[in-house]
Short mmCIF file of C-alpha atoms in Angstrom, two decimals:
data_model
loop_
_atom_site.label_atom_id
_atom_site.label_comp_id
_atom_site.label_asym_id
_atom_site.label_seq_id
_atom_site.Cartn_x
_atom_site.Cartn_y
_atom_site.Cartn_z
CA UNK A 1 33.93 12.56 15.59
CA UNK A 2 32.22 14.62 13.24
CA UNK A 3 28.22 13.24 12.17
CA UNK A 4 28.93 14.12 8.62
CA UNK A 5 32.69 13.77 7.71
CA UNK A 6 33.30 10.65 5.23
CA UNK A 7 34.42 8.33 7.70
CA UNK A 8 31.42 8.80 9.43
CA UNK A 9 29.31 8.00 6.68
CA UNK A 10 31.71 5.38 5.09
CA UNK A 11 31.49 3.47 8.77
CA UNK A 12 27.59 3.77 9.07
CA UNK A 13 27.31 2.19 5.54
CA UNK A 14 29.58 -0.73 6.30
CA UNK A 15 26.65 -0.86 9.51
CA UNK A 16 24.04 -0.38 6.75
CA UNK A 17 26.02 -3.49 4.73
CA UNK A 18 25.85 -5.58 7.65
CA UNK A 19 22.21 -5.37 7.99
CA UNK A 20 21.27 -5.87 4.48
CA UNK A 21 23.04 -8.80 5.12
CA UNK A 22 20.71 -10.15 8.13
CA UNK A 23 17.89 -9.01 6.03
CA UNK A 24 19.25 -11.39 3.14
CA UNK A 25 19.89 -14.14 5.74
CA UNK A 26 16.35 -13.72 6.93
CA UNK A 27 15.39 -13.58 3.26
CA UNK A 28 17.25 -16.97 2.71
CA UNK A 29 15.74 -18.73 5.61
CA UNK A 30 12.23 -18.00 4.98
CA UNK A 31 12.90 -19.39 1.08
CA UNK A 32 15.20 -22.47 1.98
CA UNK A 33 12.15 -23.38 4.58
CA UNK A 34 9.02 -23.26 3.18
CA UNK A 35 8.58 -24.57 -0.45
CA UNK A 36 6.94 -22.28 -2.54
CA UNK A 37 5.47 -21.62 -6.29
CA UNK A 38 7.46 -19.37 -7.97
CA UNK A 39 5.36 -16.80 -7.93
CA UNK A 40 5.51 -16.42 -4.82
CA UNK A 41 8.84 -16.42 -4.78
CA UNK A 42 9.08 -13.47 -7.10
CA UNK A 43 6.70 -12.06 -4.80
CA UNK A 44 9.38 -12.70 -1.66
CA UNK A 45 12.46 -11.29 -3.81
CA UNK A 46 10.47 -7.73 -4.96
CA UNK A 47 9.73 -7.63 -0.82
CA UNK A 48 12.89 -8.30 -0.32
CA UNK A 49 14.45 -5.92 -2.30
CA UNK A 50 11.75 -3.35 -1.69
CA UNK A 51 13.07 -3.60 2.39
CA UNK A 52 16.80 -3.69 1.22
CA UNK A 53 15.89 -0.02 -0.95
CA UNK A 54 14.12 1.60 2.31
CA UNK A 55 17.21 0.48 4.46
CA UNK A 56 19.50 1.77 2.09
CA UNK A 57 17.61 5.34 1.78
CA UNK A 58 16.94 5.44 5.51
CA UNK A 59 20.67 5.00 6.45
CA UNK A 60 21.72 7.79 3.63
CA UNK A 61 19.36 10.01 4.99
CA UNK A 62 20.69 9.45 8.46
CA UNK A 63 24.27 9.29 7.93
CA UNK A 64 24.51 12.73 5.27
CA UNK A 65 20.98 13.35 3.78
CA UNK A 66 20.79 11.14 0.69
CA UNK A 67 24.49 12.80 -0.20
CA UNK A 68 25.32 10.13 -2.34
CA UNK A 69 29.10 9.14 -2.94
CA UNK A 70 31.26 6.80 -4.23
CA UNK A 71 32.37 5.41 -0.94
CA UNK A 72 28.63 4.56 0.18
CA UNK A 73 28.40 1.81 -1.98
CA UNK A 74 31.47 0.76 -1.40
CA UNK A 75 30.72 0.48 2.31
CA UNK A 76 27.43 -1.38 1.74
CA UNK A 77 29.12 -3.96 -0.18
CA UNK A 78 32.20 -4.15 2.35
CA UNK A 79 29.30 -4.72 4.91
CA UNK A 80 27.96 -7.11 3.32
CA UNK A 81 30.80 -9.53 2.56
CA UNK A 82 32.42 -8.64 6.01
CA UNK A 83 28.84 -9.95 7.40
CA UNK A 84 28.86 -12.89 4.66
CA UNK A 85 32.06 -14.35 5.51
CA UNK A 86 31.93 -14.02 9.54
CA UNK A 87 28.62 -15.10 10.98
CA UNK A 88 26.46 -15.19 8.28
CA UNK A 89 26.11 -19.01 8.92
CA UNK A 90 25.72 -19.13 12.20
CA UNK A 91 22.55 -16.71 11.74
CA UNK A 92 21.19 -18.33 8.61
CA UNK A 93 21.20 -21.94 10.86
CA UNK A 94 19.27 -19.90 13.51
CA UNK A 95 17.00 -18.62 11.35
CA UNK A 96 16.31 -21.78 9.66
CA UNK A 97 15.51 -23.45 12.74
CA UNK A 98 13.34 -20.20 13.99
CA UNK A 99 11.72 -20.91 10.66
CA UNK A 100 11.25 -24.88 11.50
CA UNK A 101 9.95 -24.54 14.65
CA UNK A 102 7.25 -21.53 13.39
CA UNK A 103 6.58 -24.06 10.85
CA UNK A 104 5.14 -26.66 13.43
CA UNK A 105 3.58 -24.32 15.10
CA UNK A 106 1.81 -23.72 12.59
CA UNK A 107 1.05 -27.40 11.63
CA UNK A 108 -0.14 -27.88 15.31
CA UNK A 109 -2.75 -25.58 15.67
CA UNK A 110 -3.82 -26.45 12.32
CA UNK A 111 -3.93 -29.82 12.89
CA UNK A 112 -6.19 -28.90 16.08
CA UNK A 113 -8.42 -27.12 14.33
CA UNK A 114 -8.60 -29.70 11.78
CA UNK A 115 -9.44 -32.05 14.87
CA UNK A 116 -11.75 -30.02 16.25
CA UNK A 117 -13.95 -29.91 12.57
CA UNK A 118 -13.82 -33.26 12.79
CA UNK A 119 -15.59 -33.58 16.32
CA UNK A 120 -17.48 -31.14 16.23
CA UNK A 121 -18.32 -29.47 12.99
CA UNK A 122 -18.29 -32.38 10.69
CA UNK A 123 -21.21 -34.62 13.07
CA UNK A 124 -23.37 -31.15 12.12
CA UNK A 125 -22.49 -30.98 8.64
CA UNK A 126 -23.82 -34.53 8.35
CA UNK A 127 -26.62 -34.30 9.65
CA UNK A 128 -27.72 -31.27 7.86
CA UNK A 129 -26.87 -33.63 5.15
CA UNK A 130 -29.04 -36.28 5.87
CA UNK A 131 -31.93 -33.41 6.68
CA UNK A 132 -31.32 -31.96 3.06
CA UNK A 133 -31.00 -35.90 1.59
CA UNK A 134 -34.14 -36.64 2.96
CA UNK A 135 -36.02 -33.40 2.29
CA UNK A 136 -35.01 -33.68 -1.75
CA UNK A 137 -36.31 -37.69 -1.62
CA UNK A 138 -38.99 -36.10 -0.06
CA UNK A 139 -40.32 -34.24 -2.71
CA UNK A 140 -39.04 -36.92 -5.33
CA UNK A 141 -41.63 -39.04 -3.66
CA UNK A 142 -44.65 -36.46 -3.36
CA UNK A 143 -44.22 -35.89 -7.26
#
């Protein structure tokens, strides 16, 4: 097969298609997991759509050198629903529980280190607390 005859191209952007759509899944995941302020969700969809443009532009310059044609839309949309309506479930459950289980990581070792100010840091705090308390009655009293 020819690298740069249509079909080529038209098969590499149904690919292309098909990987947006993990991308989006991924996308999708990470927003349905962790509750966020809008903001940052704006923040998530510009990322998001920043990756999506750079995967587009990297496959076009791969597959025919940014030639741009009608049918290389056409295939990233047919890769996209093709991807949507086969396993796009079955990857958006895995990534959610990827996502829930990075989650409590994350609550774990924050929760240790939260433990571990507790037992350690916050005895020190206090008592440079009670130094400083005492100092300032200190000098209240001198006066």
């Amino acid at each position: 097969m020819y690298e740069n005859s249509e079909v080529y191209v038209f098969i590499v952007t149904v690919y292309g298609g098909i990987l947006i759509g993990i991308i989006y899944d991924m996308y999708r995941a990470i927003s349905y997991s962790f509750k966020v302020p809008k903001p940052i969700r704006i923040i998530e969809a510009i990322l998001f759509w920043t990756i999506t443009g750079i995967v587009e532009f990297l496959i076009l310059q791969k597959a025919n050198g940014y030639d741009l044609r009608f049918y290389n839309f056409i295939g990233f949309i047919i890769g996209v629903i093709i991807y949507l309506n086969t396993v796009s479930k079955y990857i958006l459950k895995l990534n959610c529980k990827v996502a829930k289980v990075i989650t409590s990581i994350f609550k774990f070792i924050f929760g240790v280190f939260n433990s571990i100010y507790y037992i350690i840091i916050y005895p020190i705090h206090l008592i440079f607390d009670i130094i400083i308390y005492k100092m300032l009655n200190f000098r209240k009293d001198v006066r």
